[in-house]
mmCIF file of C-alpha atoms in Angstrom:
data_model
loop_
_atom_site.group_PDB
_atom_site.id
_atom_site.type_symbol
_atom_site.label_atom_id
_atom_site.label_comp_id
_atom_site.label_asym_id
_atom_site.label_seq_id
_atom_site.Cartn_x
_atom_site.Cartn_y
_atom_site.Cartn_z
ATOM 1 C CA MET A 1 93.665 250.451 76.384
ATOM 2 C CA LYS A 2 92.294 253.765 77.679
ATOM 3 C CA THR A 3 88.558 253.769 78.177
ATOM 4 C CA THR A 4 87.297 250.650 76.464
ATOM 5 C CA LYS A 5 86.261 247.425 78.119
ATOM 6 C CA ILE A 6 88.829 244.622 78.103
ATOM 7 C CA GLY A 7 88.295 242.226 75.196
ATOM 8 C CA SER A 8 86.465 238.998 76.055
ATOM 9 C CA ALA A 9 88.914 236.802 74.131
ATOM 10 C CA CYS A 10 91.792 238.051 76.286
ATOM 11 C CA LYS A 11 89.660 237.538 79.382
ATOM 12 C CA THR A 12 89.019 233.884 78.634
ATOM 13 C CA ALA A 13 92.611 233.027 77.759
ATOM 14 C CA LEU A 14 94.075 234.721 80.806
ATOM 15 C CA ALA A 15 91.441 233.549 83.264
ATOM 16 C CA VAL A 16 92.327 229.915 82.620
ATOM 17 C CA ALA A 17 95.958 230.608 83.487
ATOM 18 C CA ILE A 18 95.139 232.611 86.597
ATOM 19 C CA THR A 19 92.430 230.541 88.276
ATOM 20 C CA GLY A 20 93.661 228.453 91.147
ATOM 21 C CA SER A 21 97.015 230.158 91.541
ATOM 22 C CA LEU A 22 96.176 233.830 92.007
ATOM 23 C CA PHE A 23 96.592 233.809 95.728
ATOM 24 C CA ALA A 24 100.235 233.994 96.582
ATOM 25 C CA GLY A 25 100.669 233.932 100.314
ATOM 26 C CA THR A 26 99.799 231.920 103.357
ATOM 27 C CA ALA A 27 96.434 232.031 105.089
ATOM 28 C CA GLN A 28 95.824 235.203 107.116
ATOM 29 C CA ALA A 29 98.849 236.937 105.562
ATOM 30 C CA GLN A 30 97.872 240.514 106.345
ATOM 31 C CA LEU A 31 99.109 243.948 107.299
ATOM 32 C CA ALA A 32 97.204 245.780 110.041
ATOM 33 C CA GLY A 33 94.334 243.322 109.521
ATOM 34 C CA HIS A 34 94.079 243.842 105.763
ATOM 35 C CA ASN A 35 95.006 241.585 102.852
ATOM 36 C CA ILE A 36 98.019 242.555 100.745
ATOM 37 C CA ILE A 37 98.174 242.690 96.938
ATOM 38 C CA LEU A 38 101.639 242.862 95.334
ATOM 39 C CA VAL A 39 102.469 244.721 92.102
ATOM 40 C CA HIS A 40 106.030 244.066 90.931
ATOM 41 C CA GLY A 41 108.301 246.318 88.912
ATOM 42 C CA PHE A 42 110.094 246.230 85.561
ATOM 43 C CA GLN A 43 111.621 242.846 84.698
ATOM 44 C CA GLN A 44 114.316 243.313 82.070
ATOM 45 C CA ASP A 45 114.369 239.601 81.211
ATOM 46 C CA ASP A 46 110.975 240.109 79.552
ATOM 47 C CA LEU A 47 112.639 242.314 76.937
ATOM 48 C CA ALA A 48 115.466 239.906 76.184
ATOM 49 C CA ASN A 49 113.221 236.819 76.300
ATOM 50 C CA PRO A 50 109.519 237.690 76.018
ATOM 51 C CA PRO A 51 107.395 235.318 78.141
ATOM 52 C CA ALA A 52 106.013 232.404 76.138
ATOM 53 C CA SER A 53 102.910 232.127 78.329
ATOM 54 C CA PHE A 54 101.138 233.868 81.161
ATOM 55 C CA GLN A 55 102.353 231.094 83.439
ATOM 56 C CA ASP A 56 105.889 232.332 82.753
ATOM 57 C CA VAL A 57 104.750 235.823 83.764
ATOM 58 C CA LYS A 58 103.282 234.452 86.984
ATOM 59 C CA ASN A 59 106.404 232.456 87.819
ATOM 60 C CA ALA A 60 108.567 235.543 87.402
ATOM 61 C CA GLY A 61 106.174 237.562 89.540
ATOM 62 C CA GLU A 62 106.364 235.010 92.312
ATOM 63 C CA ASP A 63 110.171 234.998 92.248
ATOM 64 C CA TYR A 64 110.247 238.810 92.325
ATOM 65 C CA TRP A 65 108.755 238.974 95.831
ATOM 66 C CA ARG A 66 110.212 235.835 97.350
ATOM 67 C CA THR A 67 112.699 237.538 99.677
ATOM 68 C CA PHE A 68 110.114 239.075 102.015
ATOM 69 C CA TRP A 69 106.648 240.051 100.795
ATOM 70 C CA LEU A 70 105.497 236.867 99.056
ATOM 71 C CA SER A 71 104.654 235.006 102.261
ATOM 72 C CA ARG A 72 102.822 238.062 103.614
ATOM 73 C CA SER A 73 100.519 238.583 100.645
ATOM 74 C CA GLU A 74 97.214 237.110 99.518
ATOM 75 C CA ALA A 75 97.385 238.055 95.834
ATOM 76 C CA ARG A 76 99.621 239.528 93.147
ATOM 77 C CA ILE A 77 99.124 241.524 89.981
ATOM 78 C CA ASP A 78 101.697 239.981 87.616
ATOM 79 C CA TRP A 79 102.444 241.569 84.254
ATOM 80 C CA ALA A 80 104.945 241.213 81.417
ATOM 81 C CA SER A 81 107.390 244.076 80.906
ATOM 82 C CA ASN A 82 107.512 243.650 77.129
ATOM 83 C CA GLY A 83 104.017 245.189 76.975
ATOM 84 C CA ARG A 84 102.586 248.667 77.455
ATOM 85 C CA ILE A 85 100.566 249.776 80.470
ATOM 86 C CA GLU A 86 97.520 250.835 78.439
ATOM 87 C CA GLY A 87 97.712 247.652 76.364
ATOM 88 C CA SER A 88 98.641 244.094 77.316
ATOM 89 C CA ILE A 89 99.683 245.024 80.863
ATOM 90 C CA ALA A 90 96.187 246.376 81.567
ATOM 91 C CA GLN A 91 94.637 243.250 80.053
ATOM 92 C CA GLN A 92 96.754 240.942 82.203
ATOM 93 C CA ALA A 93 96.095 243.023 85.305
ATOM 94 C CA TYR A 94 92.341 243.149 84.739
ATOM 95 C CA GLN A 95 91.974 239.389 84.768
ATOM 96 C CA GLN A 96 93.662 239.271 88.149
ATOM 97 C CA LEU A 97 91.529 242.143 89.455
ATOM 98 C CA ARG A 98 88.418 240.170 88.411
ATOM 99 C CA GLN A 99 89.566 237.137 90.360
ATOM 100 C CA ILE A 100 90.299 239.239 93.448
ATOM 101 C CA SER A 101 86.843 240.847 93.237
ATOM 102 C CA GLN A 102 85.069 237.514 92.726
ATOM 103 C CA GLN A 103 86.822 236.060 95.759
ATOM 104 C CA GLY A 104 85.860 239.060 97.926
ATOM 105 C CA LEU A 105 89.460 239.430 98.951
ATOM 106 C CA CYS A 106 89.156 243.188 99.489
ATOM 107 C CA ASN A 107 85.747 243.301 101.154
ATOM 108 C CA ASN A 108 87.567 244.487 104.299
ATOM 109 C CA TYR A 109 89.930 246.641 102.231
ATOM 110 C CA CYS A 110 93.289 245.653 100.798
ATOM 111 C CA ILE A 111 96.700 247.268 100.929
ATOM 112 C CA VAL A 112 98.714 247.371 97.710
ATOM 113 C CA VAL A 113 102.498 246.975 97.942
ATOM 114 C CA SER A 114 104.342 248.034 94.794
ATOM 115 C CA HIS A 115 107.961 248.345 93.728
ATOM 116 C CA SER A 116 109.547 250.494 91.023
ATOM 117 C CA THR A 117 107.414 250.486 87.836
ATOM 118 C CA GLY A 118 104.716 248.753 89.876
ATOM 119 C CA ASP A 119 104.026 252.222 91.272
ATOM 120 C CA LEU A 120 103.020 253.464 87.807
ATOM 121 C CA VAL A 121 101.029 250.296 87.055
ATOM 122 C CA THR A 122 99.239 250.649 90.399
ATOM 123 C CA ARG A 123 98.351 254.271 89.688
ATOM 124 C CA TYR A 124 96.776 253.263 86.384
ATOM 125 C CA LEU A 125 94.841 250.413 87.996
ATOM 126 C CA LEU A 126 93.564 252.567 90.864
ATOM 127 C CA GLU A 127 92.219 255.084 88.377
ATOM 128 C CA ASN A 128 90.427 252.498 86.246
ATOM 129 C CA GLN A 129 89.585 249.386 88.283
ATOM 130 C CA ALA A 130 86.184 250.533 89.556
ATOM 131 C CA ARG A 131 84.883 251.274 86.046
ATOM 132 C CA TRP A 132 86.321 248.057 84.620
ATOM 133 C CA LEU A 133 84.825 245.837 87.312
ATOM 134 C CA GLN A 134 81.450 247.553 87.439
ATOM 135 C CA SER A 135 81.128 247.116 83.676
ATOM 136 C CA ASP A 136 81.298 243.358 84.316
ATOM 137 C CA GLY A 137 78.833 243.543 87.191
ATOM 138 C CA LEU A 138 81.555 243.051 89.787
ATOM 139 C CA GLN A 139 82.335 244.961 92.967
ATOM 140 C CA PRO A 140 85.270 247.373 92.729
ATOM 141 C CA LEU A 141 88.162 246.589 95.022
ATOM 142 C CA LYS A 142 88.284 248.492 98.292
ATOM 143 C CA ILE A 143 91.862 249.742 98.653
ATOM 144 C CA LEU A 144 92.939 251.247 101.965
ATOM 145 C CA ALA A 145 96.377 252.526 100.919
ATOM 146 C CA ALA A 146 99.388 251.749 98.744
ATOM 147 C CA ILE A 147 102.944 251.211 99.954
ATOM 148 C CA ASP A 148 105.338 252.178 97.174
ATOM 149 C CA TYR A 149 109.010 251.209 97.307
ATOM 150 C CA SER A 150 111.349 253.143 94.981
ATOM 151 C CA GLY A 151 108.317 254.237 93.018
ATOM 152 C CA ALA A 152 108.820 254.984 89.326
ATOM 153 C CA GLY A 153 105.500 256.766 88.890
ATOM 154 C CA GLY A 154 107.393 259.864 87.741
ATOM 155 C CA GLY A 155 109.530 257.923 85.276
ATOM 156 C CA THR A 156 113.303 257.787 85.009
ATOM 157 C CA GLU A 157 115.820 259.548 82.811
ATOM 158 C CA LEU A 158 117.272 256.143 81.949
ATOM 159 C CA ALA A 159 114.096 255.406 79.972
ATOM 160 C CA ASN A 160 114.439 258.715 78.113
ATOM 161 C CA LEU A 161 117.972 257.762 77.118
ATOM 162 C CA ALA A 162 116.977 254.207 76.174
ATOM 163 C CA MET A 163 114.356 255.489 73.746
ATOM 164 C CA SER A 164 116.763 258.026 72.262
ATOM 165 C CA LEU A 165 119.415 255.372 71.846
ATOM 166 C CA ALA A 166 116.950 253.007 70.192
ATOM 167 C CA TYR A 167 116.133 255.522 67.462
ATOM 168 C CA ASN A 168 119.479 257.262 67.050
ATOM 169 C CA ASP A 169 122.584 255.531 68.415
ATOM 170 C CA SER A 170 125.119 257.323 66.264
ATOM 171 C CA TRP A 171 126.594 259.668 68.857
ATOM 172 C CA TYR A 172 126.198 257.996 72.239
ATOM 173 C CA ASN A 173 129.431 257.342 74.129
ATOM 174 C CA TRP A 174 130.174 254.025 75.756
ATOM 175 C CA PRO A 175 129.475 255.041 79.416
ATOM 176 C CA LEU A 176 125.963 256.158 78.496
ATOM 177 C CA ARG A 177 125.363 253.087 76.347
ATOM 178 C CA ALA A 178 126.591 250.854 79.180
ATOM 179 C CA ALA A 179 124.237 252.562 81.648
ATOM 180 C CA VAL A 180 121.235 252.156 79.366
ATOM 181 C CA GLU A 181 121.979 248.512 78.624
ATOM 182 C CA ALA A 182 122.459 247.801 82.343
ATOM 183 C CA PHE A 183 118.992 249.220 82.935
ATOM 184 C CA THR A 184 117.170 247.549 80.024
ATOM 185 C CA GLY A 185 119.193 244.335 79.796
ATOM 186 C CA ILE A 186 119.294 244.639 76.004
ATOM 187 C CA GLU A 187 120.712 246.832 73.261
ATOM 188 C CA PRO A 188 117.749 249.166 72.731
ATOM 189 C CA GLU A 189 115.866 248.777 69.464
ATOM 190 C CA PRO A 190 112.608 250.355 68.278
ATOM 191 C CA GLY A 191 109.601 248.243 69.136
ATOM 192 C CA LYS A 192 111.426 246.089 71.676
ATOM 193 C CA LEU A 193 111.401 248.248 74.805
ATOM 194 C CA GLY A 194 107.891 247.493 76.103
ATOM 195 C CA VAL A 195 107.090 249.309 79.331
ATOM 196 C CA VAL A 196 110.307 251.352 79.070
ATOM 197 C CA ASN A 197 108.256 253.520 76.700
ATOM 198 C CA ASP A 198 105.922 254.335 79.602
ATOM 199 C CA LEU A 199 108.831 255.074 81.950
ATOM 200 C CA GLN A 200 109.941 258.128 80.005
ATOM 201 C CA THR A 201 109.529 261.030 82.409
ATOM 202 C CA ASN A 202 107.004 262.968 80.317
ATOM 203 C CA THR A 203 105.027 259.846 79.431
ATOM 204 C CA ALA A 204 104.843 258.559 83.012
ATOM 205 C CA ARG A 205 103.790 261.957 84.317
ATOM 206 C CA ASN A 206 100.849 262.095 81.921
ATOM 207 C CA LEU A 207 99.499 258.625 82.687
ATOM 208 C CA ALA A 208 96.574 258.297 85.120
ATOM 209 C CA VAL A 209 97.239 261.520 87.013
ATOM 210 C CA SER A 210 93.697 262.221 88.269
ATOM 211 C CA PRO A 211 93.676 262.725 92.063
ATOM 212 C CA ASN A 212 92.106 259.945 94.113
ATOM 213 C CA SER A 213 91.400 259.234 97.751
ATOM 214 C CA ILE A 214 93.901 256.380 98.196
ATOM 215 C CA PRO A 215 97.060 257.454 100.065
ATOM 216 C CA ARG A 216 100.389 256.494 98.481
ATOM 217 C CA LEU A 217 103.030 255.897 101.169
ATOM 218 C CA ARG A 218 106.463 256.380 99.602
ATOM 219 C CA PHE A 219 109.675 254.648 100.691
ATOM 220 C CA VAL A 220 112.740 256.135 99.047
ATOM 221 C CA ALA A 221 116.247 254.742 98.524
ATOM 222 C CA GLY A 222 119.479 256.485 97.541
ATOM 223 C CA GLY A 223 122.047 253.705 97.112
ATOM 224 C CA SER A 224 123.764 252.376 94.012
ATOM 225 C CA SER A 225 122.740 249.808 91.407
ATOM 226 C CA TYR A 226 124.722 248.308 88.509
ATOM 227 C CA GLY A 227 127.985 249.310 90.171
ATOM 228 C CA GLY A 228 127.026 252.983 90.059
ATOM 229 C CA ILE A 229 127.326 253.357 86.275
ATOM 230 C CA THR A 230 123.773 254.702 85.899
ATOM 231 C CA LYS A 231 123.967 257.489 88.483
ATOM 232 C CA PRO A 232 125.576 260.169 86.257
ATOM 233 C CA PHE A 233 122.615 259.974 83.886
ATOM 234 C CA ILE A 234 119.776 260.415 86.409
ATOM 235 C CA ALA A 235 118.663 263.872 87.549
ATOM 236 C CA GLY A 236 119.322 264.690 91.204
ATOM 237 C CA THR A 237 119.809 261.941 93.767
ATOM 238 C CA ASP A 238 118.627 258.432 92.915
ATOM 239 C CA ASP A 239 118.825 254.739 93.786
ATOM 240 C CA GLY A 240 120.627 253.780 90.601
ATOM 241 C CA VAL A 241 117.353 253.298 88.679
ATOM 242 C CA VAL A 242 114.688 255.699 89.932
ATOM 243 C CA PRO A 243 115.324 259.403 90.594
ATOM 244 C CA THR A 244 114.320 260.871 93.937
ATOM 245 C CA HIS A 245 111.819 263.182 92.227
ATOM 246 C CA SER A 246 109.907 260.077 91.128
ATOM 247 C CA ALA A 247 110.258 258.045 94.297
ATOM 248 C CA CYS A 248 109.086 260.950 96.487
ATOM 249 C CA GLY A 249 106.073 261.648 94.305
ATOM 250 C CA ALA A 250 107.217 265.135 93.254
ATOM 251 C CA THR A 251 104.982 266.969 90.812
ATOM 252 C CA SER A 252 107.859 267.877 88.493
ATOM 253 C CA ALA A 253 110.788 265.906 87.053
ATOM 254 C CA ASP A 254 113.387 268.402 88.224
ATOM 255 C CA GLY A 255 116.454 266.870 89.846
ATOM 256 C CA ILE A 256 116.170 267.150 93.631
ATOM 257 C CA GLU A 257 118.298 266.054 96.591
ATOM 258 C CA SER A 258 115.666 264.879 99.040
ATOM 259 C CA CYS A 259 111.945 264.452 99.665
ATOM 260 C CA SER A 260 112.314 267.147 102.329
ATOM 261 C CA SER A 261 113.593 270.710 102.091
ATOM 262 C CA SER A 262 115.224 270.397 105.514
ATOM 263 C CA ILE A 263 116.436 266.769 105.873
ATOM 264 C CA SER A 264 118.923 264.944 103.637
ATOM 265 C CA LEU A 265 118.578 261.315 102.551
ATOM 266 C CA ALA A 266 121.184 260.555 105.233
ATOM 267 C CA GLY A 267 119.137 262.298 107.928
ATOM 268 C CA LYS A 268 121.211 265.461 108.285
ATOM 269 C CA VAL A 269 119.061 268.427 109.294
ATOM 270 C CA THR A 270 120.118 271.041 106.758
ATOM 271 C CA GLY A 271 118.731 272.924 103.787
ATOM 272 C CA GLN A 272 118.000 270.655 100.823
ATOM 273 C CA ASP A 273 116.790 271.019 97.267
ATOM 274 C CA GLY A 274 113.451 269.346 97.918
ATOM 275 C CA PRO A 275 110.345 269.006 95.755
ATOM 276 C CA ASP A 276 108.340 272.119 94.901
ATOM 277 C CA GLY A 277 105.232 270.044 95.412
ATOM 278 C CA LEU A 278 103.975 266.473 95.759
ATOM 279 C CA TYR A 279 101.205 264.692 93.901
ATOM 280 C CA TYR A 280 97.911 264.687 95.778
ATOM 281 C CA ASN A 281 97.806 262.061 98.543
ATOM 282 C CA HIS A 282 101.491 261.109 98.086
ATOM 283 C CA TYR A 283 103.465 260.917 101.330
ATOM 284 C CA PRO A 284 107.230 260.301 101.484
ATOM 285 C CA VAL A 285 107.403 258.354 104.751
ATOM 286 C CA LEU A 286 110.981 257.066 104.930
ATOM 287 C CA MET A 287 114.215 257.838 103.073
ATOM 288 C CA ASN A 288 117.332 255.670 103.154
ATOM 289 C CA GLU A 289 120.542 256.943 101.561
ATOM 290 C CA GLY A 290 122.292 253.555 101.533
ATOM 291 C CA ALA A 291 119.559 251.182 100.333
ATOM 292 C CA SER A 292 119.666 250.172 96.667
ATOM 293 C CA HIS A 293 116.755 250.048 94.247
ATOM 294 C CA SER A 294 116.139 246.330 94.799
ATOM 295 C CA GLY A 295 117.519 246.170 98.341
ATOM 296 C CA VAL A 296 114.413 247.858 99.762
ATOM 297 C CA LEU A 297 112.557 244.582 99.238
ATOM 298 C CA GLY A 298 114.327 242.814 102.054
ATOM 299 C CA THR A 299 117.853 241.955 100.930
ATOM 300 C CA GLU A 300 119.937 244.682 102.562
ATOM 301 C CA THR A 301 120.759 245.698 106.110
ATOM 302 C CA GLY A 302 123.226 248.202 107.544
ATOM 303 C CA ASN A 303 121.449 251.303 106.212
ATOM 304 C CA ILE A 304 119.819 254.026 108.311
ATOM 305 C CA SER A 305 116.229 255.003 107.535
ATOM 306 C CA VAL A 306 115.106 258.589 108.009
ATOM 307 C CA PRO A 307 111.506 259.576 108.875
ATOM 308 C CA VAL A 308 109.862 262.334 106.831
ATOM 309 C CA VAL A 309 106.075 261.990 107.202
ATOM 310 C CA ASN A 310 105.566 260.355 110.581
ATOM 311 C CA ASN A 311 103.141 260.107 113.500
ATOM 312 C CA ALA A 312 100.138 260.291 111.205
ATOM 313 C CA THR A 313 97.219 258.108 110.160
ATOM 314 C CA LEU A 314 97.144 257.693 106.378
ATOM 315 C CA GLY A 315 94.192 255.861 104.888
ATOM 316 C CA GLY A 316 93.622 253.936 108.096
ATOM 317 C CA LEU A 317 97.292 252.961 108.477
ATOM 318 C CA ARG A 318 98.993 254.306 111.580
ATOM 319 C CA VAL A 319 102.453 255.565 110.593
ATOM 320 C CA ASP A 320 104.446 255.748 113.815
ATOM 321 C CA PHE A 321 108.104 254.982 113.225
ATOM 322 C CA ALA A 322 110.415 255.491 116.178
ATOM 323 C CA SER A 323 112.481 258.650 115.795
ATOM 324 C CA ARG A 324 115.706 259.922 117.356
ATOM 325 C CA THR A 325 117.381 263.304 116.924
ATOM 326 C CA TYR A 326 121.048 263.656 117.825
ATOM 327 C CA ASN A 327 124.122 265.748 117.167
ATOM 328 C CA GLN A 328 127.332 264.461 115.640
ATOM 329 C CA ARG A 329 130.647 266.157 114.991
ATOM 330 C CA ALA A 330 132.796 265.289 112.013
ATOM 331 C CA TRP A 331 136.301 263.986 112.755
ATOM 332 C CA TRP A 332 137.771 267.394 111.972
ATOM 333 C CA GLN A 333 135.348 269.356 114.216
ATOM 334 C CA TRP A 334 137.000 270.087 117.578
ATOM 335 C CA TRP A 335 134.367 272.486 118.878
ATOM 336 C CA GLY A 336 130.624 273.075 118.839
ATOM 337 C CA ASP A 337 127.770 270.577 118.904
ATOM 338 C CA GLY A 338 128.288 269.357 115.357
ATOM 339 C CA ASP A 339 125.506 268.668 112.897
ATOM 340 C CA GLN A 340 122.009 267.547 113.822
ATOM 341 C CA TYR A 341 120.631 264.263 112.453
ATOM 342 C CA ILE A 342 117.339 262.399 112.630
ATOM 343 C CA GLU A 343 116.921 258.640 112.233
ATOM 344 C CA VAL A 344 114.805 255.621 112.999
ATOM 345 C CA PRO A 345 116.905 254.113 115.788
ATOM 346 C CA GLY A 346 118.099 250.579 115.064
ATOM 347 C CA SER A 347 116.969 250.740 111.437
ATOM 348 C CA ASP A 348 120.453 249.733 110.295
ATOM 349 C CA GLN A 349 119.972 246.397 112.054
ATOM 350 C CA THR A 350 117.173 245.288 109.752
ATOM 351 C CA ASP A 351 116.090 245.601 106.134
ATOM 352 C CA MET A 352 113.663 248.274 104.978
ATOM 353 C CA SER A 353 110.765 245.918 104.217
ATOM 354 C CA THR A 354 110.921 244.284 107.645
ATOM 355 C CA LEU A 355 111.065 247.727 109.292
ATOM 356 C CA VAL A 356 108.004 248.934 107.383
ATOM 357 C CA TYR A 357 105.989 245.766 107.935
ATOM 358 C CA THR A 358 106.639 245.505 111.668
ATOM 359 C CA THR A 359 105.915 249.201 112.232
ATOM 360 C CA LEU A 360 102.704 249.446 110.220
ATOM 361 C CA ASN A 361 101.349 246.053 111.338
ATOM 362 C CA ASN A 362 99.576 247.424 114.373
#
């Protein structure tokens, strides 16, 4: 679906499944006084076992966020990963957008929280939701800002390889095949990769790229996933699934080291291969070298977060993470002040989602 109105038959079928269970969180579950809408990421189980009903899609969406964000949200946009963003994913999402509009949930503005491929889905929805809803005589959603964890809006090289493997598997060696299958959860075959098609770097970077006024706050990880077997096949630094160029919101898919040209993912103040540019209204707020792709959602502690864009108001959200600069000498350095680092003090004592929520909830 690109510019046409969502089909009425799909509307009716999905609306029945959604009504009465759209709202996911507890009463008054808000961030900075605004209701939260969750948009989950790629679910590989949908490729291996396509959902039999939209209720299955909703159940999986609820489980996705259970660790932290579920109890702090008022609604979710659930979607099945065996579909395409401009097809069935848009149809599923639209029905949930209609319900949110009808309930007036965003009359005082909402904040969208996305993870991974949810970043790309969110970008498509933000570009189209006003036109879709107005065509049905409904009020467009007022969105204050989006919080994007490990955002895959720029795609991932793993999707490029998955598509290549699906159509020509004759020469791929076993480490590459193992990495691709760890990512997709299946042996890639034509016609069975769903949203992985949209995660190809060139495809993702040509989907819904018109600038808009909604700030995208980016939270970037650099740890390992799948035991590290995917890292050799992703350009630049990465979190085991999403490359840093995507998570930062860089305008090109070139492999980079950091969202900053002067601060590493670990917080060391030194020259870095950073992005040549960022998409309009995209702000890399925190980086965390140790957090994994899924760990940013509340399951991991012990990792230091590093502020990049800080002490700013973005779309009505006050971004004011604590910051500490210090010097540290390596074990072999017997002289000098050592290297300079910057960090959010105490960030290793909590998980990244808790840190973000408690800081921005002011």
